[in-house]
Structure formats: structure tokens, C-alpha cells
Coordinates of N, CA and C and ligand atoms in Angstrom, one line a residue:
X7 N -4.7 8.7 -7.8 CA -4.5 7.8 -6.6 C -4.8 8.6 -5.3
X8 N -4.7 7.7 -4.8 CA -5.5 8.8 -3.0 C -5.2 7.6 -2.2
X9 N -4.5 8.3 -0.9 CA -4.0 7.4 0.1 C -4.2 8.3 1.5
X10 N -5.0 7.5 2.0 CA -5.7 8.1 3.7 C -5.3 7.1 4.4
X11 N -5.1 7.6 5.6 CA -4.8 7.3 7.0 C -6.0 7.2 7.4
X12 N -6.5 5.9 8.1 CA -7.8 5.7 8.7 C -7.6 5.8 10.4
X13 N -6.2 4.8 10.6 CA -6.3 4.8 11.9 C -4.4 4.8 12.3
X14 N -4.1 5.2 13.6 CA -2.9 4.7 13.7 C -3.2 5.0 15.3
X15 N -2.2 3.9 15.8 CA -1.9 3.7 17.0 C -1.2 5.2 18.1
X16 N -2.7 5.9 19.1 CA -2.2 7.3 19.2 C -0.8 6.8 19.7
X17 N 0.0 7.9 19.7 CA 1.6 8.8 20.4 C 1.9 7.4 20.3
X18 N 2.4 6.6 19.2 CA 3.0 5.1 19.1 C 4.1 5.0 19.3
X19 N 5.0 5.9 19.4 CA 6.6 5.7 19.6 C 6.5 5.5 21.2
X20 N 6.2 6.8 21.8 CA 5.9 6.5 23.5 C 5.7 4.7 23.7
X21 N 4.7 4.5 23.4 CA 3.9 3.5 23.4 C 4.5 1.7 23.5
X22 N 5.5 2.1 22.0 CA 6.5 1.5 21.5 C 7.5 1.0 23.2
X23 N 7.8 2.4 23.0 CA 9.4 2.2 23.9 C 8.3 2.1 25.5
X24 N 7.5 2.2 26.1 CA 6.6 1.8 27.3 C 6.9 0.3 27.6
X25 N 6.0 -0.2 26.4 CA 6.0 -2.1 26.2 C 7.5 -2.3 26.9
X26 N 8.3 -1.2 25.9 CA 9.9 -2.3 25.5 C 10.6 -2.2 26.6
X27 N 10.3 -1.0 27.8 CA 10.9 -0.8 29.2 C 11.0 -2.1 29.8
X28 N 10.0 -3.1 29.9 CA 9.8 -4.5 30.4 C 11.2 -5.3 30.1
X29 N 11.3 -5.2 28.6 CA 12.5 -5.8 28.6 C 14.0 -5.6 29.7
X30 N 14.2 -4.2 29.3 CA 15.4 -3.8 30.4 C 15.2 -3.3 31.7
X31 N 13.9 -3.6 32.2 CA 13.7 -3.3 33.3 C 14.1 -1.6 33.4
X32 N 13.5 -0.9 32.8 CA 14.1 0.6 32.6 C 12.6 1.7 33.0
X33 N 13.1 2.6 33.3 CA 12.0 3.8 34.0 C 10.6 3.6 32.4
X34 N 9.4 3.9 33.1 CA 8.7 4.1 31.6 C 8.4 5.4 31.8
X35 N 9.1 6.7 31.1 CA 8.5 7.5 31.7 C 8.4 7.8 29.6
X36 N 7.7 8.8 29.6 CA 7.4 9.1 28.3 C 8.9 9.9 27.4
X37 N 9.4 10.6 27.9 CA 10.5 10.9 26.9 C 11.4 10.1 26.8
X38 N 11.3 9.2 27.9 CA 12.5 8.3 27.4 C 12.2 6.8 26.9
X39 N 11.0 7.0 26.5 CA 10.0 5.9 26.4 C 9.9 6.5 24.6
X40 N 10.0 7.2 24.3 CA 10.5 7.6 22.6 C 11.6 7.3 22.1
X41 N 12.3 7.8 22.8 CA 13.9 7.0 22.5 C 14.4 6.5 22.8
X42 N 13.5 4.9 23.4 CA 13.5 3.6 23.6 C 13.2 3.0 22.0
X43 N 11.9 3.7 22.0 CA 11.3 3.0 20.6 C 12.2 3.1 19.3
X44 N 13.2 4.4 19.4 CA 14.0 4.4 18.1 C 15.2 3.9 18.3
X45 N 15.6 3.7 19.7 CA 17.0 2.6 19.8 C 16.5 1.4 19.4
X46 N 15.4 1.4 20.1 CA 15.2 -0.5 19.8 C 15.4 -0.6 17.4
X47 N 14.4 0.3 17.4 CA 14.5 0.1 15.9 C 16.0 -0.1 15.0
X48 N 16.6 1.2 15.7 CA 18.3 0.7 15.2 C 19.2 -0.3 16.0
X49 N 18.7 -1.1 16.8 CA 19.3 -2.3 17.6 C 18.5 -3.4 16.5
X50 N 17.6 -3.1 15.6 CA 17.2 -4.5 15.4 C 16.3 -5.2 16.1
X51 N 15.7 -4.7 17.4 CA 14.8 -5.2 18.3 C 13.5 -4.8 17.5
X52 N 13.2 -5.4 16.2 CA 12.1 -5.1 15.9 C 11.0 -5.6 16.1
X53 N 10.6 -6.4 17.0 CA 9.5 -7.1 17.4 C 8.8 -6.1 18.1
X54 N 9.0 -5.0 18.5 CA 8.6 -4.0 19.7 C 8.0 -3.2 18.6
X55 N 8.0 -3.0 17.1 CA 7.4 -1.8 16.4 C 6.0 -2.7 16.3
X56 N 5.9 -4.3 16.5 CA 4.6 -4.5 15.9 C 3.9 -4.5 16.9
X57 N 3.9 -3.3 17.9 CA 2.7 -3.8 18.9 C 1.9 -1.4 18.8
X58 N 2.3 -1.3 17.5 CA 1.3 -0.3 17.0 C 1.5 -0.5 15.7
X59 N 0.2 -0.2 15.1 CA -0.5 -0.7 13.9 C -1.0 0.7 12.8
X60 N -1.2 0.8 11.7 CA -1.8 1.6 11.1 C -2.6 1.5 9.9
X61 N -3.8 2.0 9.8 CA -4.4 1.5 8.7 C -5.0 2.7 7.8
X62 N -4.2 2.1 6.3 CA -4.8 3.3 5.4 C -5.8 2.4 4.3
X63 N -6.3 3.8 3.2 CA -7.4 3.6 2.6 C -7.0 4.3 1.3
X64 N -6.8 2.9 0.6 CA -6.0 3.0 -0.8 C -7.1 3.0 -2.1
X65 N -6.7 4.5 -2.6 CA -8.0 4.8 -3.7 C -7.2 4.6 -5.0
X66 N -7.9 4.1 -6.3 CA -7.6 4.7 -7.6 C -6.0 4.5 -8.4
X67 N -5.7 3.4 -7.5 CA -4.8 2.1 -7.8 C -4.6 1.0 -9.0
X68 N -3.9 1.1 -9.8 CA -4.0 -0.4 -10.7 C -4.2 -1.9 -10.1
X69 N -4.8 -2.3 -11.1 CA -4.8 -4.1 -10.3 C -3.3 -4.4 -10.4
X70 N -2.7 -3.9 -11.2 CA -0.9 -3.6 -11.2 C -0.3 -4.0 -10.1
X71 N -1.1 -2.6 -9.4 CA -0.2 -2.2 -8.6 C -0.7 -3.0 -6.9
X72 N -2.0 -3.7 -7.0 CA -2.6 -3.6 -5.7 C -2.0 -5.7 -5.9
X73 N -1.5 -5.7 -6.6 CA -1.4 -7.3 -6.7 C 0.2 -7.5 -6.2
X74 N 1.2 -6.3 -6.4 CA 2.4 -6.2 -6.4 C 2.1 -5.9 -4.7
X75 N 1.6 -4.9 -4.0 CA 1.0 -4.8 -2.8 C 0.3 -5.7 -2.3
X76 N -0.7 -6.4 -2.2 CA -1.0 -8.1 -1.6 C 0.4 -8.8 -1.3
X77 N 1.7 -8.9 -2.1 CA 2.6 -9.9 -1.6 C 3.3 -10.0 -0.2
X78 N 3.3 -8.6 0.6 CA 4.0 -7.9 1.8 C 2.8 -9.3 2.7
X79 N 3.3 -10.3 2.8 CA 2.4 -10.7 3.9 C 1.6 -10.7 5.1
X80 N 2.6 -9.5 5.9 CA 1.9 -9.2 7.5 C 1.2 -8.2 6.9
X81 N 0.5 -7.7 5.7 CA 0.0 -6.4 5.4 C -1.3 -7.1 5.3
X82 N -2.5 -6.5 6.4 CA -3.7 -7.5 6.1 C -4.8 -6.4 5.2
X83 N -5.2 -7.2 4.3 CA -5.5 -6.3 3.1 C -7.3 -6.8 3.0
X84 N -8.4 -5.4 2.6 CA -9.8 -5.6 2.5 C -9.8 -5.1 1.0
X85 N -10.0 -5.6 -0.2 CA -9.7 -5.2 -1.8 C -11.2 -5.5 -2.3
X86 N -11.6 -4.5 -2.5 CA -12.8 -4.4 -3.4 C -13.3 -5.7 -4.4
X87 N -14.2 -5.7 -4.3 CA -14.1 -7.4 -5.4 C -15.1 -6.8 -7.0
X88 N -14.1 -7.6 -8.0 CA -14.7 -7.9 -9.0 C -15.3 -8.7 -9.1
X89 N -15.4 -10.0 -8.0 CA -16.5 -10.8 -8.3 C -18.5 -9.9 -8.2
X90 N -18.5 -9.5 -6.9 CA -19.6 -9.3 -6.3 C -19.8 -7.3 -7.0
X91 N -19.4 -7.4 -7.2 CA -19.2 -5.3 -7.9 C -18.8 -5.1 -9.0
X92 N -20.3 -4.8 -9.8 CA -19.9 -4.4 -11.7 C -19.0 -3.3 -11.6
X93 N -18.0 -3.2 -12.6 CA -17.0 -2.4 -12.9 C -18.0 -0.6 -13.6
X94 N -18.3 0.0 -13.0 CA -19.0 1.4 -13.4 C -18.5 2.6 -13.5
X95 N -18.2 3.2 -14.8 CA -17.3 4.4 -14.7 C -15.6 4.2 -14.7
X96 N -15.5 2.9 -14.7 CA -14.2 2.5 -14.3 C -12.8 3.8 -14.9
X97 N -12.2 3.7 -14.4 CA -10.8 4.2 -14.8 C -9.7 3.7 -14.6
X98 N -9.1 3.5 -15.3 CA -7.9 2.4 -16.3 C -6.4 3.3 -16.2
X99 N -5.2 2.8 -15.2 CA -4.2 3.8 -14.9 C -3.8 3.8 -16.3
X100 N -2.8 4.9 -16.7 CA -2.0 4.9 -17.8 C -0.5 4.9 -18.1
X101 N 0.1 4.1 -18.5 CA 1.8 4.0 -18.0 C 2.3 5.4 -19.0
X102 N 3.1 5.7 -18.7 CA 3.9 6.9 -19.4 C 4.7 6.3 -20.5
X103 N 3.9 7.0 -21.5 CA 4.5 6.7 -22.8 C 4.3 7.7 -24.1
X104 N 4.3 7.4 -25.2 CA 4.6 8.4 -26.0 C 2.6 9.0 -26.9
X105 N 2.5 9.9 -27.1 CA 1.2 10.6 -27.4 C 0.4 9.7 -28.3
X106 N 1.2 9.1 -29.4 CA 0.7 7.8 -30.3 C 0.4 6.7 -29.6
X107 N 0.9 6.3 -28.8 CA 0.8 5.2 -28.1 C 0.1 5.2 -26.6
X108 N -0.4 6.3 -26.4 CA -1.0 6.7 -24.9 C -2.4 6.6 -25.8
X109 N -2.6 7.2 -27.1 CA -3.9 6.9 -27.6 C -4.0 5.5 -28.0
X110 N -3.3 4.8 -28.3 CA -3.7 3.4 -28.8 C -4.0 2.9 -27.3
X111 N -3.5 2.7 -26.0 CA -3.6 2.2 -25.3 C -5.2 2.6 -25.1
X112 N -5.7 3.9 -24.9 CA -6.5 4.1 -24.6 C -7.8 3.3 -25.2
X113 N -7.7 3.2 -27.3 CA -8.6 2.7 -27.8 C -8.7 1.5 -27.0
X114 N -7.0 0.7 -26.7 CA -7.8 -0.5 -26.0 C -8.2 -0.6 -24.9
X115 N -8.2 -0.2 -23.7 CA -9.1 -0.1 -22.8 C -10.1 0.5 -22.8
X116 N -10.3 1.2 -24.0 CA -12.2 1.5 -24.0 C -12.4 0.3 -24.6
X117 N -11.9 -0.5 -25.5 CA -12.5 -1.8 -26.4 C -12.8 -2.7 -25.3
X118 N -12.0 -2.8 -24.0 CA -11.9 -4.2 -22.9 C -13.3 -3.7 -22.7
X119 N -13.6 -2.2 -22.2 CA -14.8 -2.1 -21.1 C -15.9 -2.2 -21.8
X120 N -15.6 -1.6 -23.3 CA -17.0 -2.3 -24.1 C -17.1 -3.3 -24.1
X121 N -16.5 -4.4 -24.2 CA -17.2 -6.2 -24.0 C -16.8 -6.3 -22.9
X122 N -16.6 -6.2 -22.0 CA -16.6 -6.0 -20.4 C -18.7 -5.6 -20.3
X123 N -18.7 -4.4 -21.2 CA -20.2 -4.0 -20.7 C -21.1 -5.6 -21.2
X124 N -20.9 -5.4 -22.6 CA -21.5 -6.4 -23.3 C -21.7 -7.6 -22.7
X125 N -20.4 -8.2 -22.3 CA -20.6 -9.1 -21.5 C -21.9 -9.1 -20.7
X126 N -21.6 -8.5 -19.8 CA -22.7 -8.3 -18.2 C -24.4 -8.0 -18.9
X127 N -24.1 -7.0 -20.4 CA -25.7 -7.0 -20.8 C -25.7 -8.5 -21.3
X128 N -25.0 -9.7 -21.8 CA -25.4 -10.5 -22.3 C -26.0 -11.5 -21.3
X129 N -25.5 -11.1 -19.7 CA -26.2 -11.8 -18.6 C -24.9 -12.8 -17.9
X130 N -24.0 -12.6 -18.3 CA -22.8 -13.0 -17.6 C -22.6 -12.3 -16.8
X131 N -22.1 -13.4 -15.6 CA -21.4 -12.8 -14.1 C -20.5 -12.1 -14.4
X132 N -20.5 -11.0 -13.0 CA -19.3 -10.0 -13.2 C -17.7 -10.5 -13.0
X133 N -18.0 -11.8 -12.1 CA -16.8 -12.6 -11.6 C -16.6 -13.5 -13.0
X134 N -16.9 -13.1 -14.2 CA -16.5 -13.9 -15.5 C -16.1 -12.9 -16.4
X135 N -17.0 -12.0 -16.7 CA -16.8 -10.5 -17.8 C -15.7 -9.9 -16.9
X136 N -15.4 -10.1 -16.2 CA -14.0 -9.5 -15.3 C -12.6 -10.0 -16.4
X137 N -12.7 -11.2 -16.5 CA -11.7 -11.8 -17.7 C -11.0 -10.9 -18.3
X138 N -11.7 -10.0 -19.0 CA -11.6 -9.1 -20.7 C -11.1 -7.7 -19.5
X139 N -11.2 -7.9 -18.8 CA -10.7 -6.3 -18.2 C -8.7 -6.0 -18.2
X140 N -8.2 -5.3 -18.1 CA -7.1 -4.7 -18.1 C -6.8 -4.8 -16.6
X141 N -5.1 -5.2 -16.6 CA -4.6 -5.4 -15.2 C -4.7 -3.4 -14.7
X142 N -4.8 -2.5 -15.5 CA -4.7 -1.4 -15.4 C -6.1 -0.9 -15.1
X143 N -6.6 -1.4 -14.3 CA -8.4 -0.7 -13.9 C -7.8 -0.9 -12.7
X144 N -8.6 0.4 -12.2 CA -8.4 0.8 -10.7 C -9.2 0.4 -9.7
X145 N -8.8 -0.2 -8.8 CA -9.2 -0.7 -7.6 C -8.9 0.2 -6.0
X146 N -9.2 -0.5 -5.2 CA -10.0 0.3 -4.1 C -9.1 -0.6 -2.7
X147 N -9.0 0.0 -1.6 CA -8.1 -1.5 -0.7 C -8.2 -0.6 0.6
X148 N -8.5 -1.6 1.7 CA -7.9 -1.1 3.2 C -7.0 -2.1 3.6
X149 N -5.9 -0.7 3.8 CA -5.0 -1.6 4.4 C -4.3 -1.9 5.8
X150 N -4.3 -2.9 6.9 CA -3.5 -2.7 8.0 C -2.4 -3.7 8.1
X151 N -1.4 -2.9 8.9 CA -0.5 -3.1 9.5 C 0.6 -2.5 10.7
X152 N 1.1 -4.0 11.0 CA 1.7 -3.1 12.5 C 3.4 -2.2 11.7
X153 N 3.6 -1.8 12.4 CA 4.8 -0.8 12.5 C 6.1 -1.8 11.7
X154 N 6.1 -2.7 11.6 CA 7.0 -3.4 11.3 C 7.1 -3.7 10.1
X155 N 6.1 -4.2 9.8 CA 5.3 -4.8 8.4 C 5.7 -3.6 7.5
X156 N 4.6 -2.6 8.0 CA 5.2 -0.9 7.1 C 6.2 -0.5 6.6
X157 N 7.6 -0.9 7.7 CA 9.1 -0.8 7.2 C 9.2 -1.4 6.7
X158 N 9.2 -2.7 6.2 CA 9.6 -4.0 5.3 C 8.9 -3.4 3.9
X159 N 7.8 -2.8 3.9 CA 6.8 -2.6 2.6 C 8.0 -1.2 2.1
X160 N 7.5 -0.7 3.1 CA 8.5 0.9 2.3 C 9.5 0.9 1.8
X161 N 10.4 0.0 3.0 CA 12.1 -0.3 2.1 C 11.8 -0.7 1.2
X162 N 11.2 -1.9 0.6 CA 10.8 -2.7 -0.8 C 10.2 -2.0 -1.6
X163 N 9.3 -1.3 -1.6 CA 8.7 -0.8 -2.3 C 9.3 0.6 -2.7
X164 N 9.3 1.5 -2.0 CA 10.2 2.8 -2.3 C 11.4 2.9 -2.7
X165 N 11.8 2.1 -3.0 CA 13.2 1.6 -3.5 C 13.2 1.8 -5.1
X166 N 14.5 2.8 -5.3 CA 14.5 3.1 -7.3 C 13.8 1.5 -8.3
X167 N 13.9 0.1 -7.5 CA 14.0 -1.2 -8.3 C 12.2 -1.5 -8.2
X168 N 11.6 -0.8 -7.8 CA 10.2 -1.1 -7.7 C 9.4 -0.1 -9.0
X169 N 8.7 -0.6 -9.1 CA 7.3 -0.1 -10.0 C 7.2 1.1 -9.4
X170 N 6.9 2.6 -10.7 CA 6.7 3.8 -10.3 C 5.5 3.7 -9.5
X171 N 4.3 3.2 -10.1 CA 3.2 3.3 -9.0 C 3.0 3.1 -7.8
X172 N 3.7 2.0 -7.1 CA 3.8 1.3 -5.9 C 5.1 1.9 -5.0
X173 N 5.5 2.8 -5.8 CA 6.8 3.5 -5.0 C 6.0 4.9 -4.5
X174 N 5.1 5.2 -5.5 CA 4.3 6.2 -4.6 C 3.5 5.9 -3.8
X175 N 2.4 5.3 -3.9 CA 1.9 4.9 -2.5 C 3.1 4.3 -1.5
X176 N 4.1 4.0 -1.4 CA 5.0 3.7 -0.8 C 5.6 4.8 -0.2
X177 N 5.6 5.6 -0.9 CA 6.2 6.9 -0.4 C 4.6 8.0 0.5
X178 N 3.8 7.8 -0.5 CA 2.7 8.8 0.7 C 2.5 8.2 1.7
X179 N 2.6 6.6 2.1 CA 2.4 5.9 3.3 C 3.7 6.3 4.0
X180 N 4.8 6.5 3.8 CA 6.2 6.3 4.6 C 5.8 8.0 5.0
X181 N 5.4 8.9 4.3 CA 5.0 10.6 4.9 C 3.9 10.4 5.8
X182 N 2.9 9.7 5.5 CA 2.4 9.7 6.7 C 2.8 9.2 7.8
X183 N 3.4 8.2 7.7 CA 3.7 7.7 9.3 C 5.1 8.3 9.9
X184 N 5.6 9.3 8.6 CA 6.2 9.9 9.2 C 6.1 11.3 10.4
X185 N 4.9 11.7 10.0 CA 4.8 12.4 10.9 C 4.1 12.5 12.0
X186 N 3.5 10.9 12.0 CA 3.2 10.2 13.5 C 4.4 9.9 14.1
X187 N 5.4 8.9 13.5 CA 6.5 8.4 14.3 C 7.6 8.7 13.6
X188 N 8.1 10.2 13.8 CA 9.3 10.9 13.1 C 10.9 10.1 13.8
X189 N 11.5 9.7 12.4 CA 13.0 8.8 13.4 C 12.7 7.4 12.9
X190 N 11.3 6.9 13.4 CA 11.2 5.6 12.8 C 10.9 5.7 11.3
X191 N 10.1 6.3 11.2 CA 9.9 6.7 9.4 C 10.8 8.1 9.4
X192 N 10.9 8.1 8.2 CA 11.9 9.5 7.9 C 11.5 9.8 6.9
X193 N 10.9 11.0 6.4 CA 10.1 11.8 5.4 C 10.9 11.7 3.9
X194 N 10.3 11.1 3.0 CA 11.2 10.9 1.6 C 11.1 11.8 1.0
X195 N 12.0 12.6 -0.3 CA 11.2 13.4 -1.1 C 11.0 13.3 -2.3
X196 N 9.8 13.6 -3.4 CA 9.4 13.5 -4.3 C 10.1 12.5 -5.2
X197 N 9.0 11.5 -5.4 CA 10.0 9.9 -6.3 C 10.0 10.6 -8.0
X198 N 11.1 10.2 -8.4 CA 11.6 10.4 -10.1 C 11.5 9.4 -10.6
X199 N 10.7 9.3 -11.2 CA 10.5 7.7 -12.2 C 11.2 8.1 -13.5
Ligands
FAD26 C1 11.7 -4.9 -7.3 C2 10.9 -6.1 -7.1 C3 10.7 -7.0 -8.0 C4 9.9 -8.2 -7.8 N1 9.7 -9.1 -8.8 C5 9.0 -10.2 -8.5 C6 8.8 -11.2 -9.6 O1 9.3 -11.1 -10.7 N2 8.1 -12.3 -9.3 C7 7.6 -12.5 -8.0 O2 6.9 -13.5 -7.8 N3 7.7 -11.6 -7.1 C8 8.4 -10.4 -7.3 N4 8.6 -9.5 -6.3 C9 7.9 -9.7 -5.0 C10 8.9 -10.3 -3.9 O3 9.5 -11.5 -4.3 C11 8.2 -10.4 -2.6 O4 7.3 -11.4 -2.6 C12 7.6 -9.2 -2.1 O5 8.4 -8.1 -2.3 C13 7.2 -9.3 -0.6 O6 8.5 -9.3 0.1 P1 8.8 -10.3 1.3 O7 8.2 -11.7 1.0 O8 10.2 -10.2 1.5 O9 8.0 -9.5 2.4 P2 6.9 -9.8 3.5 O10 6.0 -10.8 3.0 O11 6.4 -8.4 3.8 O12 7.8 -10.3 4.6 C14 8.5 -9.4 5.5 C15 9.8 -10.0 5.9 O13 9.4 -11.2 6.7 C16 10.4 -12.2 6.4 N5 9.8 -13.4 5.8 C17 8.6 -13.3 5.1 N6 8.3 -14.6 4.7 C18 9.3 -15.4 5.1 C19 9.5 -16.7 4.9 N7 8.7 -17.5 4.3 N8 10.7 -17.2 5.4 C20 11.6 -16.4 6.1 N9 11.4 -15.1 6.3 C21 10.3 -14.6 5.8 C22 11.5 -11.6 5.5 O14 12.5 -11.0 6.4 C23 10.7 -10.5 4.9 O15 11.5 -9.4 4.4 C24 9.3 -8.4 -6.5 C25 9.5 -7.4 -5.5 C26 10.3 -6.3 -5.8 C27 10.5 -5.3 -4.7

């Protein structure tokens, strides 16, 4: 799995607490225009986090895990398509399990992608031979969202009650924006599944 930062909203805390000076009629000056942005966050004034945005670039993901990720609504998501893009080379995540059964899993996902191939040699659409594929083939996704949306995703998702996969990319996204907007995100350490 691989998770990049494409874009984020520069010095967004500043930025954050600038906008939100409007509200209280308060100086905008930049330091205190930071620790506007993290009062407002622990007041609950969270409508002020969605006016900076961030967008990453999610590699090497299960369909698992990128379908459990589509539900966060304000998360506006670009997902590779299996209709329009034959599956080539594919690679198929693996759940943690025992050495007998990590090989059985395997015979079956090489058996999907051989009639997966078959399929597409027989002249069927990829958006049909897609059928016989494994929720566990990896997919590809950009993703944006504003500052708000990201907290809603992280708490839910980084949380012990979520899927190990999606608690990690939950976790490498909450490190990165933590070290753009340190206070509003707060750096987690290493998830234990
Ligand atoms: C551990 C876990 C298990 C899950 N299991 C299942 C499952 O078995 N089946 C299943 O279908 N889904 C399941 N989900 C998905 C879950 O139900 C949510 O759809 C998903 O987590 C997105 O959350 P959300 O809709 O609260 O967040 P978002 O879509 O990101 O919304 C963010 C926030 O906006 C507000 N909001 C959003 N929509 C509305 C609305 N319509 N009305 C009022 N306020 C709103 C809420 O405050 C919400 O927290 C699971 C999620 C988790 C974390």
C-alpha cells in the first residue's frame, strides 16, 4: 500500500483561524490566527476546518478496503475503473492467516485471474470478466477532502472497531496531516491488528 499527499492547503491552520477572525471580530494576525484554528476545533466550531482541503493518492489497496472508504461522504473520490482498464499484473491483498490457508487463498486468486484472463481472451468486456475477480485485487484512488471530512474519516476509521487495512491508510493520512496541522491532527502510533 502507498499513500501520498498530492496537495494540501499551504500554512492551513493560519488560514483556518484568519477566515474564523470574521466571526469574533478578532486581530488576524498569524500566531493567533493558529490558535484560533485549534480553539475553534475543540469548541466544536467545525465548519471553519472545511475551508482547507487535502488531497492524497491511494496506491495498492483492496476493493475491500477502497469500498469501506467511498462511504465517508464529503470524501470526493477519482477510483480507477474496472470497467474501462483490463486488470494486468494484478495483485490480490492477503488477510493474515495461517501458512495452509494463505496458500489455499492464493491457489484461489490465481484461479479468479485465470478466468478473469480467459474471460477477456474469449472477447468479453472487462466491465463483465470483472465479475470472477476477488474483492481483494488492488485498486488505485485520489482522494480529496476538506479538513473536516478527514477528522470524521480518521476517528472512524482508525479506531480498534475498523478493518486492519483501512485503519492504516487511516493512520498514514492522520501522520500526514499531522505534520501540516499539528493539534488538529495528532500523530498516532503504529496500529496492532
Ligand atoms: C466499524 C465499522 C463498521 C461498519 N459496518 C458497516 C456495515 O456493516 N454495513 C454498512 O452498511 N456500513 C457499515 N459501516 C459504514 C458506516 O455505517 C458509515 O456509512 C461510514 O462509516 C461513513 O460514516 P458516516 O456516514 O457517519 O460519515 P460521513 O459520510 O463521512 O459523514 C460525516 C458526518 O456527517 C454527518 N452526516 C452524514 N450523513 C448524514 C445524514 N444523512 N444525516 C445526518 N448527519 C449526517 C454525521 O455527523 C457524520 O458523522 C461501518 C463503519 C465502521 C467504522
Amino acid at each position: 500500500m502507498e499513500v501520498r499527499l498530492k496537495y494540501i492547503t499551504p500554512d492551513a491552520l493560519a488560514l483556518i483561524g484568519s477566515y474564523a477572525s470574521i466571526c469574533y471580530n478578532s486581530k488576524n494576525e498569524p500566531a493567533l490566527n493558529v490558535k484560533r484554528a485549534l480553539h475553534c476545533k475543540d469548541r466544536g466550531h467545525l465548519s471553519t476546518l472545511r475551508h482547507a482541503i487535502a488531497t492524497f493518492h491511494i496506491k495498492g489497496i483492496s476493493r475491500v478496503c477502497s469500498h469501506q472508504l467511498v462511504r465517508s461522504k464529503f470524501l470526493d473520490v477519482l477510483q480507477r475503473s474496472q470497467r474501462y482498464c483490463k486488470e494486468k499484473d494484478v495483485v490480490f491483498v492477503m488477510p493474515n492467516t495461517s501458512e495452509d490457508l494463505t496458500t489455499e487463498i492464493k491457489e484461489h486468486y490465481d484461479s479468479c485471474y485465470a478466468l478473469y484472463s480467459k474471460l477477456l481472451s474469449s472477447g468479453m468486456l472487462a466491465e463483465d470478466a470483472r465479475f470472477v475477480l476477488p474483492e481483494a485485487t488492488t485498486t488505485e484512488l485520489v482522494v480529496t477532502g476538506n479538513f473536516q471530512a478527514w477528522l470524521d474519516f480518521i476517528n472512524l476509521r482508525m479506531d480498534k472497531h475498523a478493518q486492519w487495512e483501512i485503519r492504516i491508510v487511516a493512520r498514514e493520512i492522520n501522520n500526514i496531516l499531522a505534520t501540516h496541522a499539528p493539534g488538529l491532527f495528532n500523530w498516532a502510533p503504529e496500529i496492532t491488528t
